[in-house]
Amino acid sequence: PAGPAMIATGAALSGLKDRRPEWKPWLAVIEEVVREAEMGRWDAAVPAFPHAPDRRAPLLADSTIAVPVSLARRLLERLIRTATRGGTAKMATLERLAPAHLEVTALFKASLCHEIDRVAEAAAAAGVNEEALQAAVALLALPFLQACNRQHAAGLSESWIEAYCPVCGSWPAFAEVRGIERTRHFRCGRCGGAWHAQALSCPYCSMSEHDQLVALVPEQGSSHAVIDACKRCLGYVKTFATLQGCAPGAVMLEDLASVDLDVAALEQGYMRPAGAECPLDVSVIEAAEPRGFFPWSR
């Protein structure tokens, strides 16, 4: 049976489909990743970390990850197949790919570590649209990352003081100001993690001078949303007032649903850094495939 987090994620996806029908082709791809993450197939791939991360390095930094290649390949095949059905010209080029011949382990690492150059090389070699392949590969590691968050994040967030994710090192997708206590938390759009955020401080350059920090409220925006921006580094983070944090699987969806705030920030000259602040530098190897008569199913 579906738990509260799964129900909340499903509701967020359904709401996004209703509000953005023009996004239907891409949301179909997102739905494949959401479904995969909820099924728990990647839990066994999460390494057993001997100790918590140090003050600056996230949990996955310098780790060795044994990837179940058949599971990763099936997910990649579904992402590509769903993308090509969407009808957009860029995504249609992915029909030329032969997933059975792709270096899935290398692409999984590229997804995990934001190695866009590696994906660009794969796109050029296959003669497909690079933007389309980058978008699909970026989703490949998300079910694994959310499994890492489920198993380990609870013991990390209390002591973590950095502005990037304690699990995967990514910059926050947005911040939440929760409840009547107005405690501030960052959220990761990849693993779904949550961790304490310092108030009145830029997460990117640590600026804390009040005259260098601004709050932008779009004219047509929601009353519970604001854009916190820094005049020094021109970075920004979306901030939402909420009673409680959204479900881990819904963070990526809430980030997409608030794209109007991103557009407003860009129009004012502010940008959100891409990728991760802390390189993971992981080693990715192939896991031993389980023996038996029943392969991984959908």
Coordinates of N, CA and C in Angstrom, one line a residue, residues 64-215:
T64 N 32.7 3.9 -3.2 CA 32.7 2.9 -4.3 C 31.2 2.4 -4.3
I65 N 30.6 2.5 -5.5 CA 29.2 2.1 -5.7 C 29.2 1.0 -6.7
A66 N 28.6 -0.1 -6.3 CA 28.4 -1.3 -7.1 C 27.0 -1.1 -7.8
V67 N 27.0 -0.9 -9.0 CA 25.7 -0.6 -9.7 C 25.1 -1.9 -10.3
P68 N 23.9 -2.2 -10.1 CA 23.3 -3.4 -10.7 C 23.0 -2.9 -12.2
V69 N 23.8 -3.4 -13.1 CA 23.8 -2.9 -14.5 C 22.5 -3.2 -15.1
S70 N 21.9 -4.4 -14.9 CA 20.6 -4.7 -15.6 C 19.5 -3.8 -15.1
L71 N 19.5 -3.4 -13.9 CA 18.5 -2.5 -13.3 C 18.7 -1.1 -14.0
A72 N 19.9 -0.7 -14.0 CA 20.2 0.7 -14.6 C 19.9 0.7 -16.1
R73 N 20.2 -0.4 -16.8 CA 19.9 -0.4 -18.2 C 18.4 -0.4 -18.5
R74 N 17.7 -1.2 -17.7 CA 16.2 -1.2 -17.9 C 15.6 0.2 -17.7
L75 N 16.1 0.9 -16.6 CA 15.6 2.2 -16.4 C 16.0 3.2 -17.5
L76 N 17.2 3.1 -18.0 CA 17.6 4.0 -19.1 C 16.8 3.7 -20.3
E77 N 16.5 2.4 -20.6 CA 15.7 2.1 -21.8 C 14.3 2.7 -21.6
R78 N 13.7 2.6 -20.4 CA 12.4 3.2 -20.3 C 12.4 4.7 -20.4
L79 N 13.4 5.3 -19.9 CA 13.5 6.8 -20.0 C 13.6 7.2 -21.5
I80 N 14.5 6.5 -22.2 CA 14.6 6.8 -23.6 C 13.4 6.5 -24.4
R81 N 12.8 5.4 -24.2 CA 11.5 5.0 -24.9 C 10.4 6.0 -24.6
T82 N 10.3 6.4 -23.3 CA 9.2 7.3 -23.0 C 9.5 8.7 -23.6
A83 N 10.8 9.1 -23.6 CA 11.1 10.4 -24.2 C 10.8 10.5 -25.7
T84 N 11.1 9.4 -26.4 CA 10.9 9.4 -27.8 C 9.5 9.4 -28.2
R85 N 8.6 8.9 -27.3 CA 7.2 9.0 -27.5 C 6.6 10.3 -27.4
G86 N 7.3 11.2 -26.8 CA 6.8 12.6 -26.5 C 6.5 13.4 -27.6
G87 N 7.1 13.2 -28.8 CA 6.7 14.0 -30.0 C 7.6 15.2 -30.2
T88 N 8.5 15.5 -29.3 CA 9.4 16.7 -29.6 C 10.5 16.2 -30.5
A89 N 11.0 17.2 -31.3 CA 12.0 16.9 -32.3 C 13.3 16.4 -31.6
K90 N 13.7 17.1 -30.5 CA 15.0 16.8 -29.9 C 14.9 15.4 -29.3
M91 N 13.8 15.1 -28.5 CA 13.7 13.8 -27.9 C 13.6 12.7 -28.9
A92 N 13.0 13.0 -30.1 CA 12.8 12.0 -31.1 C 14.2 11.4 -31.6
T93 N 15.2 12.2 -31.5 CA 16.5 11.8 -32.0 C 17.1 10.6 -31.2
L94 N 16.6 10.4 -29.9 CA 17.0 9.4 -29.1 C 16.6 8.0 -29.6
E95 N 15.7 8.0 -30.6 CA 15.4 6.7 -31.2 C 16.6 6.0 -31.8
R96 N 17.6 6.8 -32.2 CA 18.8 6.2 -32.8 C 19.7 5.4 -31.8
L97 N 19.4 5.6 -30.5 CA 20.2 5.0 -29.5 C 19.9 3.5 -29.4
A98 N 20.9 2.7 -29.2 CA 20.7 1.3 -28.9 C 21.1 1.1 -27.4
P99 N 20.2 1.2 -26.5 CA 20.6 1.1 -25.0 C 21.4 -0.1 -24.7
A100 N 21.2 -1.2 -25.4 CA 21.9 -2.5 -25.1 C 23.4 -2.3 -25.3
H101 N 23.8 -1.3 -26.2 CA 25.2 -1.1 -26.5 C 25.8 0.1 -25.7
L102 N 25.0 0.8 -24.9 CA 25.5 1.9 -24.2 C 26.3 1.5 -23.0
E103 N 27.3 2.3 -22.6 CA 28.1 2.0 -21.5 C 27.3 2.6 -20.2
V104 N 26.4 1.7 -19.7 CA 25.5 2.2 -18.7 C 26.2 2.6 -17.4
T105 N 27.3 1.8 -17.1 CA 28.0 2.2 -15.8 C 28.6 3.6 -15.9
A106 N 29.2 3.9 -17.1 CA 29.8 5.2 -17.3 C 28.7 6.3 -17.3
L107 N 27.5 6.0 -17.9 CA 26.5 7.0 -17.9 C 25.9 7.2 -16.5
F108 N 25.8 6.1 -15.7 CA 25.3 6.2 -14.4 C 26.3 7.1 -13.6
K109 N 27.6 6.9 -13.7 CA 28.5 7.8 -13.0 C 28.4 9.2 -13.5
A110 N 28.2 9.4 -14.8 CA 28.0 10.8 -15.3 C 26.8 11.4 -14.7
S111 N 25.7 10.7 -14.5 CA 24.5 11.2 -13.9 C 24.7 11.5 -12.4
L112 N 25.4 10.7 -11.8 CA 25.7 10.8 -10.3 C 26.6 12.0 -10.1
C113 N 27.6 12.2 -10.9 CA 28.7 13.2 -10.7 C 28.6 14.5 -11.6
H114 N 27.4 14.6 -12.3 CA 27.3 15.8 -13.2 C 28.3 15.9 -14.2
E115 N 28.7 14.8 -14.8 CA 29.8 14.8 -15.8 C 29.1 15.0 -17.2
I116 N 28.8 16.3 -17.5 CA 28.1 16.6 -18.7 C 29.0 16.4 -19.9
D117 N 30.3 16.5 -19.8 CA 31.2 16.3 -21.0 C 31.1 14.8 -21.4
R118 N 31.0 13.9 -20.5 CA 30.9 12.5 -20.9 C 29.6 12.2 -21.6
V119 N 28.6 12.8 -21.2 CA 27.3 12.6 -21.9 C 27.3 13.3 -23.3
A120 N 28.0 14.4 -23.4 CA 28.1 15.1 -24.6 C 28.9 14.2 -25.6
E121 N 29.9 13.6 -25.2 CA 30.6 12.7 -26.0 C 29.8 11.5 -26.5
A122 N 29.0 10.9 -25.6 CA 28.1 9.8 -26.0 C 27.0 10.3 -27.0
A123 N 26.5 11.5 -26.8 CA 25.5 12.0 -27.8 C 26.2 12.2 -29.2
A124 N 27.4 12.8 -29.2 CA 28.0 13.0 -30.5 C 28.3 11.7 -31.2
A125 N 28.8 10.7 -30.4 CA 29.1 9.4 -31.0 C 27.9 8.7 -31.6
A126 N 26.7 8.9 -30.9 CA 25.5 8.2 -31.4 C 24.7 9.1 -32.4
G127 N 25.1 10.3 -32.5 CA 24.4 11.2 -33.5 C 23.0 11.6 -33.0
V128 N 22.9 11.8 -31.7 CA 21.6 12.2 -31.1 C 21.7 13.6 -30.6
N129 N 20.6 14.2 -30.3 CA 20.6 15.6 -29.7 C 21.2 15.6 -28.3
E130 N 22.2 16.4 -28.1 CA 22.9 16.4 -26.8 C 22.0 16.8 -25.7
E131 N 21.2 17.8 -25.9 CA 20.3 18.3 -24.8 C 19.3 17.3 -24.3
A132 N 18.8 16.5 -25.3 CA 17.9 15.4 -25.0 C 18.5 14.3 -24.2
L133 N 19.7 13.9 -24.6 CA 20.4 12.9 -23.8 C 20.9 13.4 -22.5
Q134 N 21.3 14.6 -22.4 CA 21.7 15.2 -21.0 C 20.5 15.1 -20.1
A135 N 19.3 15.5 -20.6 CA 18.1 15.5 -19.7 C 17.8 14.1 -19.3
A136 N 17.9 13.1 -20.2 CA 17.5 11.7 -19.8 C 18.5 11.1 -18.8
V137 N 19.8 11.3 -19.1 CA 20.9 10.7 -18.2 C 20.9 11.4 -16.9
A138 N 20.5 12.7 -16.8 CA 20.5 13.4 -15.5 C 19.6 12.7 -14.5
L139 N 18.6 12.0 -15.0 CA 17.6 11.3 -14.2 C 18.0 9.9 -13.7
L140 N 19.0 9.4 -14.4 CA 19.3 8.0 -14.2 C 19.7 7.6 -12.8
A141 N 20.4 8.4 -12.1 CA 20.9 8.1 -10.8 C 19.9 8.5 -9.7
L142 N 18.8 9.2 -10.0 CA 18.0 9.7 -9.0 C 17.3 8.6 -8.1
P143 N 16.9 7.5 -8.6 CA 16.4 6.4 -7.7 C 17.4 6.0 -6.7
F144 N 18.7 5.8 -7.1 CA 19.7 5.4 -6.2 C 20.0 6.5 -5.2
L145 N 20.0 7.8 -5.6 CA 20.3 8.8 -4.6 C 19.1 8.9 -3.6
Q146 N 17.9 8.7 -4.0 CA 16.8 8.8 -3.1 C 16.8 7.6 -2.1
A147 N 17.4 6.5 -2.6 CA 17.6 5.3 -1.7 C 18.6 5.7 -0.6
C148 N 19.7 6.3 -1.1 CA 20.7 6.8 -0.1 C 20.1 7.7 0.9
N149 N 19.3 8.6 0.5 CA 18.7 9.6 1.4 C 17.8 8.8 2.4
R150 N 17.0 7.9 2.0 CA 16.1 7.1 2.9 C 16.9 6.4 4.0
Q151 N 18.0 5.8 3.6 CA 18.8 5.0 4.5 C 19.7 5.8 5.5
H152 N 20.2 6.9 5.0 CA 21.3 7.6 5.8 C 21.0 9.0 6.2
A153 N 20.1 9.7 5.5 CA 20.1 11.2 5.8 C 19.6 11.5 7.2
A154 N 18.8 10.7 7.8 CA 18.3 11.1 9.2 C 19.5 11.3 10.2
G155 N 20.6 10.6 10.0 CA 21.7 10.8 10.9 C 22.7 11.9 10.5
L156 N 22.4 12.6 9.4 CA 23.4 13.5 8.9 C 22.9 15.0 9.1
S157 N 21.6 15.2 8.9 CA 21.2 16.6 8.7 C 21.3 17.4 10.0
E158 N 21.3 16.8 11.2 CA 21.4 17.6 12.4 C 22.7 18.2 12.6
S159 N 23.8 17.6 12.1 CA 25.1 18.2 12.3 C 25.7 18.9 11.1
W160 N 25.0 18.8 10.0 CA 25.5 19.4 8.7 C 25.3 20.9 8.7
I161 N 26.4 21.6 8.4 CA 26.3 23.1 8.4 C 26.6 23.7 7.0
E162 N 26.9 22.9 6.0 CA 27.2 23.4 4.7 C 25.9 23.7 4.0
A163 N 26.0 24.5 2.9 CA 24.8 24.9 2.1 C 24.5 23.9 1.0
Y164 N 25.3 22.9 0.8 CA 25.1 21.9 -0.2 C 24.7 20.6 0.5
C165 N 24.1 19.7 -0.3 CA 23.4 18.5 0.3 C 24.4 17.6 1.0
P166 N 24.1 17.1 2.2 CA 25.0 16.2 3.0 C 25.1 14.8 2.4
V167 N 24.2 14.5 1.5 CA 24.2 13.1 0.9 C 25.0 13.2 -0.4
C168 N 24.6 14.1 -1.3 CA 25.1 14.0 -2.7 C 25.9 15.3 -3.1
G169 N 26.0 16.3 -2.3 CA 26.8 17.5 -2.6 C 26.1 18.5 -3.5
S170 N 24.8 18.3 -3.9 CA 24.2 19.2 -4.8 C 23.7 20.5 -4.1
W171 N 23.7 21.5 -4.9 CA 23.1 22.8 -4.4 C 21.6 22.6 -4.1
P172 N 21.0 23.3 -3.2 CA 19.6 23.2 -2.9 C 18.7 23.6 -4.0
A173 N 17.6 22.8 -4.2 CA 16.6 23.2 -5.2 C 15.8 24.4 -4.7
F174 N 15.5 24.4 -3.4 CA 14.8 25.5 -2.8 C 15.0 25.4 -1.2
A175 N 14.5 26.4 -0.5 CA 14.5 26.4 0.9 C 13.0 26.4 1.4
E176 N 12.8 25.8 2.6 CA 11.5 25.8 3.2 C 11.6 26.5 4.6
V177 N 10.7 27.3 4.9 CA 10.5 27.9 6.2 C 9.3 27.3 6.8
R178 N 9.5 26.4 7.8 CA 8.5 25.5 8.3 C 7.9 26.0 9.6
G179 N 6.5 25.8 9.6 CA 5.8 25.9 10.8 C 5.8 27.3 11.5
I180 N 5.2 27.3 12.7 CA 5.2 28.6 13.4 C 6.5 28.9 14.0
E181 N 7.4 27.9 14.1 CA 8.8 28.2 14.6 C 9.6 28.8 13.5
R182 N 9.2 28.7 12.2 CA 9.9 29.3 11.0 C 11.3 28.8 10.9
T183 N 11.5 27.5 11.2 CA 12.8 26.9 11.0 C 13.1 26.8 9.5
R184 N 14.3 27.0 9.1 CA 14.7 27.1 7.7 C 15.5 25.8 7.3
H185 N 15.0 25.2 6.2 CA 15.7 24.0 5.7 C 15.9 24.1 4.2
F186 N 17.0 23.6 3.8 CA 17.3 23.4 2.3 C 16.8 22.1 1.9
R187 N 16.4 21.9 0.6 CA 16.0 20.7 0.0 C 16.8 20.4 -1.2
C188 N 17.1 19.1 -1.4 CA 17.9 18.6 -2.5 C 16.9 18.1 -3.6
G189 N 17.0 18.5 -4.8 CA 16.1 18.1 -5.9 C 16.5 16.7 -6.4
R190 N 17.7 16.2 -6.1 CA 18.1 14.9 -6.6 C 17.8 13.8 -5.6
C191 N 18.3 13.9 -4.4 CA 18.1 12.8 -3.4 C 16.9 13.0 -2.6
G192 N 16.3 14.3 -2.6 CA 15.2 14.6 -1.8 C 15.5 15.0 -0.3
G193 N 16.8 15.1 0.0 CA 17.2 15.3 1.3 C 16.8 16.7 1.9
A194 N 16.9 16.8 3.2 CA 16.6 18.1 3.9 C 17.6 18.3 4.9
W195 N 18.1 19.6 5.1 CA 19.1 19.9 6.1 C 18.9 21.3 6.5
H196 N 19.4 21.6 7.7 CA 19.2 23.0 8.3 C 20.0 24.0 7.5
A197 N 19.3 25.2 7.3 CA 19.9 26.3 6.5 C 20.1 27.5 7.4
Q198 N 21.2 28.2 7.2 CA 21.4 29.4 8.0 C 20.5 30.5 7.4
A199 N 19.9 31.3 8.3 CA 19.1 32.4 7.9 C 20.0 33.6 7.6
L200 N 19.5 34.5 6.7 CA 20.2 35.7 6.4 C 21.7 35.5 6.0
S201 N 21.8 34.5 5.1 CA 23.2 34.2 4.6 C 23.0 33.6 3.2
C202 N 23.9 34.1 2.3 CA 23.8 33.5 1.0 C 24.4 32.1 1.0
P203 N 23.7 31.1 0.4 CA 24.3 29.7 0.5 C 25.5 29.6 -0.4
Y204 N 25.7 30.4 -1.4 CA 26.7 30.3 -2.4 C 28.1 31.0 -2.0
C205 N 28.0 32.2 -1.5 CA 29.2 32.9 -1.1 C 29.3 33.3 0.3
S206 N 28.3 32.9 1.1 CA 28.2 33.1 2.6 C 28.1 34.6 3.0
M207 N 27.7 35.4 2.0 CA 27.4 36.8 2.4 C 26.3 37.0 3.4
S208 N 26.6 37.8 4.4 CA 25.6 37.9 5.5 C 25.3 39.4 5.8
E209 N 25.9 40.3 5.0 CA 25.6 41.7 5.2 C 24.2 42.0 4.6
H210 N 23.3 42.6 5.4 CA 21.9 42.8 5.1 C 21.7 43.6 3.8
D211 N 22.6 44.6 3.6 CA 22.4 45.4 2.4 C 22.8 44.7 1.1
Q212 N 23.4 43.5 1.2 CA 23.8 42.7 0.0 C 22.8 41.6 -0.3
L213 N 21.8 41.4 0.6 CA 20.8 40.4 0.5 C 19.5 41.0 0.2
V214 N 18.8 40.5 -0.8 CA 17.5 41.0 -1.2 C 16.4 39.9 -1.2
A215 N 15.2 40.2 -1.0 CA 14.1 39.3 -1.2 C 13.2 39.8 -2.3

